[in-house]
Coordinates of C-alpha atoms and ligand atoms in Angstrom, one line a residue:
M269 CA 7.9 -130.0 -51.4
P270 CA 4.7 -129.1 -49.5
M271 CA 1.8 -131.7 -49.6
S272 CA 3.0 -135.0 -51.1
D273 CA 2.3 -136.1 -54.7
S274 CA 0.7 -139.2 -53.3
F275 CA -1.8 -137.2 -51.2
K276 CA -2.4 -134.9 -54.1
E277 CA -3.0 -137.7 -56.5
R278 CA -5.5 -139.4 -54.2
L279 CA -7.3 -136.2 -53.0
F280 CA -7.6 -133.8 -56.0
P281 CA -9.7 -136.1 -58.2
L282 CA -12.1 -136.6 -55.2
L283 CA -12.3 -133.0 -54.2
P284 CA -15.3 -131.8 -56.3
T285 CA -17.4 -134.6 -54.9
V286 CA -16.1 -134.1 -51.4
V287 CA -16.7 -130.4 -51.6
N288 CA -20.2 -131.1 -52.9
H289 CA -21.0 -133.5 -50.1
F290 CA -19.4 -131.8 -47.1
G291 CA -19.3 -128.1 -48.2
T292 CA -16.2 -125.9 -47.6
P293 CA -14.3 -124.9 -45.7
F294 CA -12.7 -127.9 -44.1
H295 CA -9.3 -129.4 -43.1
I296 CA -8.8 -132.8 -44.6
Y297 CA -6.1 -135.2 -43.3
D298 CA -4.4 -138.1 -45.0
E299 CA -4.3 -141.4 -43.1
V300 CA -2.0 -143.0 -45.6
G301 CA 0.6 -140.2 -45.2
I302 CA 0.4 -140.1 -41.5
R303 CA 1.0 -143.9 -41.2
E304 CA 3.8 -143.7 -43.7
T305 CA 5.6 -141.0 -41.7
G306 CA 5.1 -143.0 -38.6
R307 CA 6.7 -146.0 -40.3
L308 CA 9.7 -144.0 -41.5
L309 CA 10.2 -142.7 -38.0
H310 CA 10.2 -146.3 -36.5
E311 CA 12.5 -147.4 -39.3
A312 CA 15.0 -144.6 -38.7
F313 CA 15.4 -145.6 -35.0
A314 CA 15.0 -149.4 -35.5
E315 CA 18.5 -150.1 -34.2
I316 CA 18.0 -148.3 -30.9
D317 CA 16.8 -150.8 -28.2
R318 CA 13.7 -148.8 -27.3
F319 CA 12.3 -145.9 -29.3
R320 CA 8.9 -144.2 -28.8
E321 CA 7.3 -141.2 -30.4
Y322 CA 5.0 -139.2 -28.0
Y323 CA 2.9 -137.3 -30.5
A324 CA 2.6 -133.7 -29.5
V325 CA -1.2 -133.6 -29.0
K326 CA -1.4 -129.8 -29.4
A327 CA -0.5 -130.1 -33.0
L328 CA -3.7 -131.9 -34.0
P329 CA -5.9 -132.7 -31.1
N330 CA -8.5 -134.9 -32.8
P331 CA -9.4 -138.3 -31.3
K332 CA -9.5 -140.1 -34.6
I333 CA -6.0 -138.9 -35.5
L334 CA -4.8 -139.8 -32.0
T335 CA -6.3 -143.3 -32.4
I336 CA -4.2 -143.8 -35.5
M337 CA -1.1 -142.7 -33.6
R338 CA -1.9 -145.1 -30.8
E339 CA -2.4 -148.0 -33.3
M340 CA 1.2 -147.2 -34.4
G341 CA 2.4 -147.6 -30.8
F342 CA 2.9 -143.9 -30.1
G343 CA 2.4 -142.3 -26.8
F344 CA 1.2 -138.7 -26.3
D345 CA 2.8 -135.5 -25.1
C346 CA 0.2 -133.4 -23.3
S347 CA 0.3 -130.0 -21.7
S348 CA -3.2 -129.4 -20.4
V349 CA -6.0 -131.1 -18.6
A350 CA -8.0 -131.1 -21.8
E351 CA -5.2 -132.8 -23.8
L352 CA -4.8 -135.5 -21.1
R353 CA -8.5 -136.2 -21.1
L354 CA -8.6 -136.4 -24.9
C355 CA -5.9 -139.0 -24.8
R356 CA -7.4 -140.9 -21.9
G357 CA -10.6 -140.8 -23.9
I358 CA -9.1 -142.9 -26.6
G359 CA -7.7 -145.4 -24.1
A360 CA -4.1 -144.1 -23.5
V361 CA -3.0 -144.7 -19.9
G362 CA 0.0 -144.4 -17.6
E363 CA 3.4 -144.2 -19.4
E364 CA 1.7 -143.8 -22.8
L365 CA 1.2 -140.2 -21.6
M366 CA 3.9 -137.6 -21.0
Y367 CA 2.9 -134.5 -19.2
T368 CA 5.1 -131.6 -20.2
S369 CA 3.8 -128.3 -18.9
N370 CA 5.2 -125.0 -17.9
N371 CA 4.0 -122.9 -15.0
T372 CA 2.0 -126.0 -13.9
S373 CA -1.1 -125.5 -11.7
A374 CA -2.3 -127.7 -8.9
T375 CA -5.3 -128.8 -11.0
E376 CA -3.0 -130.0 -13.7
F377 CA -0.9 -132.0 -11.3
I378 CA -3.9 -133.7 -9.9
E379 CA -5.1 -134.6 -13.4
A380 CA -1.7 -135.7 -14.6
A381 CA -0.8 -137.7 -11.5
G382 CA -4.3 -139.1 -10.9
A383 CA -6.6 -141.4 -13.0
G384 CA -4.0 -143.7 -14.4
G385 CA -1.1 -141.3 -14.2
S386 CA 1.4 -140.1 -16.8
I387 CA 5.1 -139.5 -17.0
L388 CA 5.6 -136.2 -15.2
N389 CA 8.1 -134.0 -17.0
L390 CA 8.8 -131.3 -14.5
D391 CA 9.7 -127.8 -15.7
D392 CA 11.4 -126.7 -12.5
I393 CA 12.9 -128.0 -9.2
S394 CA 10.3 -126.1 -7.2
L395 CA 7.6 -128.3 -8.7
L396 CA 8.9 -131.4 -6.9
A397 CA 7.3 -130.1 -3.7
K398 CA 4.0 -129.3 -5.5
V399 CA 3.4 -132.8 -7.0
P400 CA 0.7 -134.3 -4.8
A401 CA 2.5 -137.6 -4.5
L402 CA 5.9 -137.9 -6.2
P403 CA 5.7 -140.8 -8.6
E404 CA 8.6 -143.3 -8.9
L405 CA 9.4 -142.1 -12.4
I406 CA 10.5 -138.4 -12.7
C407 CA 11.6 -136.5 -15.8
F408 CA 13.0 -132.9 -15.8
R409 CA 12.9 -130.6 -18.8
Y410 CA 16.5 -129.3 -19.3
N411 CA 17.3 -125.8 -20.5
P412 CA 20.9 -125.6 -21.6
G413 CA 20.9 -121.8 -21.6
G414 CA 24.0 -120.2 -23.2
R415 CA 25.5 -123.6 -23.9
R416 CA 23.4 -123.8 -27.1
T417 CA 21.7 -121.2 -29.3
G418 CA 18.2 -121.9 -30.5
N419 CA 16.7 -121.3 -33.9
A420 CA 14.6 -118.3 -34.7
I421 CA 11.1 -119.4 -33.8
I422 CA 11.9 -121.0 -30.5
G423 CA 14.4 -118.3 -29.6
N424 CA 17.3 -118.2 -27.2
P425 CA 17.3 -120.7 -24.4
L426 CA 18.6 -118.0 -22.0
E427 CA 15.4 -116.1 -22.6
A428 CA 13.1 -119.2 -22.8
K429 CA 10.7 -119.8 -19.9
Y430 CA 11.2 -123.5 -20.1
G431 CA 13.1 -126.0 -18.1
V432 CA 15.8 -126.4 -15.4
R433 CA 19.0 -124.5 -15.9
H434 CA 22.2 -126.3 -16.3
E435 CA 23.7 -125.5 -12.9
Q436 CA 20.6 -126.9 -11.2
I437 CA 20.2 -130.1 -13.1
I438 CA 22.2 -132.6 -10.9
D439 CA 20.5 -131.1 -7.8
A440 CA 17.1 -131.6 -9.4
Y441 CA 17.6 -135.4 -9.7
R442 CA 19.2 -135.5 -6.3
Q443 CA 16.1 -134.0 -4.8
A444 CA 13.8 -136.2 -6.8
R445 CA 15.7 -139.2 -5.5
E446 CA 15.5 -137.9 -1.9
G447 CA 11.8 -137.4 -2.5
G448 CA 11.4 -141.1 -3.4
A449 CA 11.8 -141.2 -7.1
S450 CA 13.7 -144.3 -8.4
R451 CA 13.3 -144.1 -12.1
F452 CA 14.5 -141.2 -14.2
G453 CA 14.2 -139.6 -17.6
I454 CA 15.4 -136.3 -19.1
H455 CA 13.8 -134.0 -21.7
T456 CA 14.7 -131.0 -23.7
M457 CA 13.1 -129.2 -26.7
L458 CA 15.4 -126.7 -28.5
A459 CA 14.1 -126.6 -32.0
S460 CA 11.1 -125.5 -34.0
N461 CA 10.5 -126.4 -37.6
E462 CA 14.2 -127.3 -37.9
L463 CA 15.1 -128.8 -41.2
D464 CA 18.8 -129.4 -40.4
Y465 CA 18.8 -132.9 -38.9
R466 CA 22.3 -132.3 -37.4
Y467 CA 20.6 -130.1 -34.8
M468 CA 18.6 -133.0 -33.5
V469 CA 21.8 -135.2 -33.5
Q470 CA 23.5 -132.5 -31.4
T471 CA 20.6 -132.4 -29.0
A472 CA 20.7 -136.2 -28.5
G473 CA 24.4 -136.0 -28.0
M474 CA 24.1 -133.2 -25.5
L475 CA 21.5 -135.2 -23.5
L476 CA 23.5 -138.4 -23.6
D477 CA 26.5 -136.5 -22.2
L478 CA 24.4 -135.0 -19.5
V479 CA 22.8 -138.3 -18.6
R480 CA 26.3 -139.8 -18.2
D481 CA 27.4 -136.9 -16.0
I482 CA 24.3 -136.9 -13.8
G483 CA 24.4 -140.7 -13.7
D484 CA 28.0 -140.8 -12.6
S485 CA 27.6 -138.2 -10.0
L486 CA 24.4 -139.6 -8.4
G487 CA 24.9 -143.3 -9.2
I488 CA 21.6 -143.5 -11.2
R489 CA 20.6 -144.8 -14.6
F490 CA 18.3 -143.0 -17.0
E491 CA 15.4 -144.9 -18.5
F492 CA 15.0 -142.5 -21.4
I493 CA 16.1 -139.3 -23.0
N494 CA 13.5 -137.3 -24.8
I495 CA 14.9 -135.0 -27.5
G496 CA 11.5 -133.1 -27.9
G497 CA 9.8 -132.1 -31.1
G498 CA 10.7 -129.4 -33.5
L499 CA 11.5 -131.4 -36.6
G500 CA 10.8 -129.3 -39.6
I501 CA 8.8 -129.8 -42.8
P502 CA 9.4 -127.9 -46.1
Y503 CA 6.5 -125.5 -46.4
Q504 CA 8.0 -123.9 -49.5
P505 CA 8.3 -125.7 -52.8
G506 CA 11.9 -126.5 -53.7
V507 CA 13.1 -126.9 -50.0
N508 CA 14.7 -130.2 -49.1
P509 CA 12.9 -132.2 -46.4
L510 CA 14.7 -133.2 -43.2
D511 CA 17.1 -136.1 -43.7
L512 CA 15.4 -138.6 -41.3
A513 CA 17.5 -141.5 -42.4
N514 CA 20.8 -139.8 -41.6
M515 CA 19.4 -138.4 -38.4
G516 CA 18.4 -142.0 -37.4
R517 CA 21.9 -143.3 -38.3
E518 CA 23.8 -140.7 -36.4
I519 CA 21.7 -140.8 -33.3
T520 CA 21.8 -144.6 -33.3
S521 CA 25.6 -144.5 -33.3
L522 CA 25.6 -142.1 -30.4
F523 CA 23.4 -144.5 -28.5
K524 CA 25.7 -147.4 -29.4
E525 CA 28.8 -145.5 -28.1
F526 CA 26.9 -144.6 -24.9
A527 CA 26.0 -148.3 -24.4
A528 CA 29.6 -149.3 -24.9
R529 CA 30.9 -146.8 -22.4
Q530 CA 28.2 -146.9 -19.8
G531 CA 27.0 -150.5 -20.0
Y532 CA 23.4 -149.7 -20.7
Q533 CA 21.2 -147.9 -23.2
P534 CA 18.4 -145.5 -22.3
A535 CA 15.3 -145.4 -24.5
L536 CA 15.0 -142.6 -27.1
Y537 CA 11.8 -140.6 -26.9
M538 CA 10.7 -137.9 -29.3
E539 CA 7.6 -135.8 -29.4
S540 CA 7.1 -134.5 -32.9
G541 CA 3.9 -132.8 -33.8
R542 CA 4.5 -130.9 -37.1
F543 CA 6.7 -133.6 -38.6
M544 CA 4.1 -136.3 -38.1
T545 CA 1.0 -134.6 -39.4
G546 CA 1.9 -131.2 -40.8
P547 CA 2.2 -132.2 -44.5
H548 CA -0.7 -134.6 -44.3
G549 CA -3.4 -132.0 -44.0
V550 CA -4.8 -129.2 -46.2
L551 CA -7.4 -126.5 -45.7
V552 CA -9.9 -126.5 -48.6
A553 CA -11.8 -123.3 -49.2
T554 CA -13.9 -121.8 -51.9
A555 CA -13.2 -118.4 -53.5
I556 CA -16.3 -116.3 -52.8
N557 CA -15.2 -112.8 -53.6
R558 CA -12.7 -111.0 -55.7
K559 CA -11.8 -107.4 -55.3
E560 CA -9.4 -105.1 -57.1
I561 CA -8.3 -102.0 -55.2
Y562 CA -4.6 -101.1 -54.7
R563 CA -4.0 -104.9 -54.8
T564 CA -6.1 -107.8 -56.0
Y565 CA -7.8 -109.8 -53.2
V566 CA -9.2 -113.3 -53.5
G567 CA -11.6 -113.7 -50.7
V568 CA -12.2 -117.3 -49.5
D569 CA -14.8 -118.8 -47.2
A570 CA -12.3 -119.6 -44.5
S571 CA -10.5 -117.1 -42.2
M572 CA -7.4 -117.1 -40.0
S573 CA -9.5 -118.7 -37.3
A574 CA -8.9 -121.9 -39.3
L575 CA -5.2 -121.4 -39.7
M576 CA -3.4 -118.6 -38.0
R577 CA 0.2 -119.4 -38.8
P578 CA 0.4 -116.9 -41.7
G579 CA -1.2 -114.1 -39.6
M580 CA 0.8 -114.9 -36.5
Y581 CA 4.3 -115.8 -37.8
G582 CA 4.1 -114.6 -41.4
A583 CA 4.4 -118.3 -42.3
Y584 CA 4.2 -119.5 -45.9
H585 CA 1.6 -122.0 -46.8
H586 CA 1.6 -123.2 -50.4
I587 CA -1.7 -122.7 -52.2
E588 CA -3.0 -124.4 -55.3
V589 CA -6.2 -123.8 -57.2
L590 CA -8.0 -127.0 -58.1
G591 CA -7.8 -127.7 -61.9
K592 CA -5.7 -124.6 -62.6
G593 CA -2.0 -125.2 -63.2
R594 CA 1.0 -123.1 -64.1
D595 CA -0.1 -122.9 -67.8
E596 CA -3.1 -120.8 -66.8
P597 CA -2.7 -117.0 -66.8
Q598 CA -1.2 -116.0 -63.4
E599 CA -1.8 -113.0 -61.3
M600 CA -0.4 -111.5 -58.1
V601 CA -3.0 -111.6 -55.2
D602 CA -3.5 -111.6 -51.5
V603 CA -5.7 -114.5 -50.4
V604 CA -7.9 -113.3 -47.5
G605 CA -10.5 -114.3 -45.0
S606 CA -13.4 -112.2 -43.7
L607 CA -12.2 -111.0 -40.3
C608 CA -11.9 -107.3 -39.4
E609 CA -8.2 -107.8 -39.0
N610 CA -5.7 -107.0 -41.7
N611 CA -3.5 -110.1 -40.7
D612 CA -6.4 -112.3 -41.9
K613 CA -4.5 -113.4 -45.0
F614 CA -3.5 -116.8 -46.1
A615 CA -1.0 -115.4 -48.7
I616 CA 0.4 -112.0 -49.4
Q617 CA 1.4 -111.0 -52.9
R618 CA 1.4 -114.5 -54.2
Q619 CA 1.5 -115.5 -57.8
L620 CA -1.6 -117.8 -58.4
P621 CA -3.6 -118.9 -61.4
R622 CA -6.3 -116.4 -62.1
T623 CA -9.4 -117.4 -60.0
V624 CA -13.1 -116.8 -60.3
D625 CA -15.8 -117.1 -57.6
G626 CA -16.4 -120.8 -57.0
D627 CA -12.8 -121.9 -57.5
I628 CA -11.5 -124.3 -54.9
L629 CA -8.3 -123.4 -53.1
I630 CA -6.1 -125.9 -51.4
I631 CA -4.1 -124.3 -48.6
Q632 CA -1.4 -126.9 -47.8
D633 CA 0.5 -128.3 -44.8
T634 CA -2.2 -127.5 -42.3
G635 CA -2.0 -130.9 -40.5
A636 CA -0.2 -129.5 -37.5
H637 CA -0.8 -126.3 -35.6
G638 CA -3.6 -125.5 -38.0
I639 CA -7.1 -125.9 -36.7
A640 CA -5.6 -126.4 -33.2
M641 CA -4.5 -122.8 -33.1
G642 CA -7.9 -121.6 -34.3
F643 CA -9.8 -119.1 -32.3
N644 CA -13.2 -117.3 -32.3
Y645 CA -12.2 -113.6 -32.6
N646 CA -14.9 -111.6 -34.4
G647 CA -17.3 -114.5 -33.8
S648 CA -15.6 -116.6 -36.4
L649 CA -16.3 -120.3 -36.3
R650 CA -13.8 -123.0 -36.8
P651 CA -14.4 -125.4 -39.8
K652 CA -15.0 -129.1 -39.8
E653 CA -12.3 -131.7 -40.1
L654 CA -12.3 -134.7 -42.5
L655 CA -10.1 -137.7 -42.9
L656 CA -9.2 -139.4 -46.2
T657 CA -9.0 -142.9 -44.9
S658 CA -6.6 -145.7 -46.0
S659 CA -9.5 -147.3 -47.8
G660 CA -10.1 -144.1 -49.8
E661 CA -13.2 -143.0 -48.0
V662 CA -13.8 -139.6 -46.6
E663 CA -15.0 -139.4 -43.0
L664 CA -16.2 -136.4 -40.9
I665 CA -14.0 -136.4 -37.8
R666 CA -15.1 -133.1 -36.3
R667 CA -18.1 -131.0 -37.2
A668 CA -17.9 -127.3 -37.9
E669 CA -18.5 -125.0 -34.9
R670 CA -22.0 -123.5 -34.7
V671 CA -23.1 -120.2 -33.5
S672 CA -24.6 -122.0 -30.5
D673 CA -21.0 -123.2 -29.6
Y674 CA -19.9 -119.6 -29.6
F675 CA -22.8 -118.8 -27.2
A676 CA -22.2 -121.8 -25.0
T677 CA -20.3 -119.9 -22.3
L678 CA -23.3 -117.5 -22.0
D679 CA -25.2 -120.3 -20.4
F680 CA -24.3 -119.8 -16.7
L681 CA -25.8 -119.4 -13.3
P682 CA -26.3 -115.8 -12.1
D683 CA -23.6 -114.6 -9.7
R684 CA -23.2 -111.1 -8.4
L685 CA -21.0 -109.6 -5.8
T686 CA -23.2 -106.9 -4.3
A687 CA -22.1 -103.6 -2.7
S688 CA -23.0 -105.0 0.8
G689 CA -21.0 -108.1 0.1
M690 CA -18.0 -106.0 -0.8
G691 CA -18.5 -104.0 2.4
Q692 CA -18.3 -107.3 4.3
A693 CA -15.1 -108.3 2.5
E694 CA -13.5 -104.9 3.2
K695 CA -14.3 -105.1 6.9
H696 CA -12.9 -108.6 6.9
N697 CA -9.7 -107.5 5.2
A698 CA -9.2 -104.5 7.5
G699 CA -9.8 -106.7 10.6
Ligands
PLP124 C1 5.0 -127.8 -29.3 C2 5.8 -128.9 -28.6 C3 6.1 -130.0 -29.3 C4 5.8 -130.2 -30.8 O1 6.5 -129.3 -31.6 P1 6.5 -129.6 -33.2 O2 7.2 -128.3 -33.7 O3 5.1 -129.6 -33.7 O4 7.3 -130.8 -33.4 C5 6.7 -131.0 -28.7 N1 7.0 -130.9 -27.4 C6 6.7 -129.8 -26.6 C7 7.1 -129.8 -25.2 C8 6.1 -128.8 -27.3 O5 5.8 -127.7 -26.5

């Protein structure tokens, strides 16, 4: 099931008025749905001593959404200076923030470790020496390599650029301890849009075994294991959702077994993006052109700059036409944007009710990796974001980009390296 019936029942009757007031295109998110998913997540892991979701900020980096997450007690998983600042801007500090980056720069370390700090999730042993001042709590990202095969989107861990390899992992913690760290966590992320909950159970089991082995060999305890994000959502109708309740039950029993054997229980951290917000957002666009050549094309007033998953991964996003159901005459169409790029399609050869200019299309499951992946190719501007609040109001939570935003980086101080300046540099280098 794509977008929930509940979201649909609350949104669709309002849409003509919302479209009239705000204009299309826009992404609109459902506060009720986001809070409900958050509640289900907490419920699934209620029997574990300490559970925390670190929302993957990259999935939907909007301060209003992040504030809802923070109200639910979530932390934030960040991977850039901008994401850290976004979270600090809504008041998140210290261990509410997890910094998981790859190929981390000095600037990032300064930002992550400074100004209230964050939990540093290091991607390699070599980074220990590059952290300006090693904090007491250190986490490493683990890459199990050939010990586990990944799913299609995230690929094979042996070829993945992330994490510390299995043979280095004990040494990583030994070196961290020698460098002064006294608190430890471990992280991995091996799935993407995975609908089989058993995969996450196996990941938790793998990390608990590892934590036991590292702990036994170094005499340390782990404060947390972080099983990453990657929980899937059903984009296609008729696909079963991930079985969160069973995932919770089975991971909880692994934690209880661990506690019985080891005499303590680490916290369980997760960093879902897609699962938390994916189904709770839709992109609303108006049909503005229709064209019949070798195929029929329905042109809408949004382009892949607002949602690039179909163009980038061939991903399916369910589409409905407001007020037109299955009993309407259907036709086979491509739904397209306006970019000079043939990948700029929201749907390819899709059976939809026959549309006319002015029809409203609801492109579903855009609440994660939707606007966040947007870009400005062809001078395309990203649309606004709205929130359908718990009280049933609709609030603007990001304005649409303007042409002046596109030109903003053309406002700079002149700087020119002259021929004589280059001569100086050459002499310098030769000397
Ligand atoms: C992208 C990412 C996530 C979130 O992935 P989802 O598929 O949205 O759950 C979590 N953690 C890390 C380190 C990531 O890179």
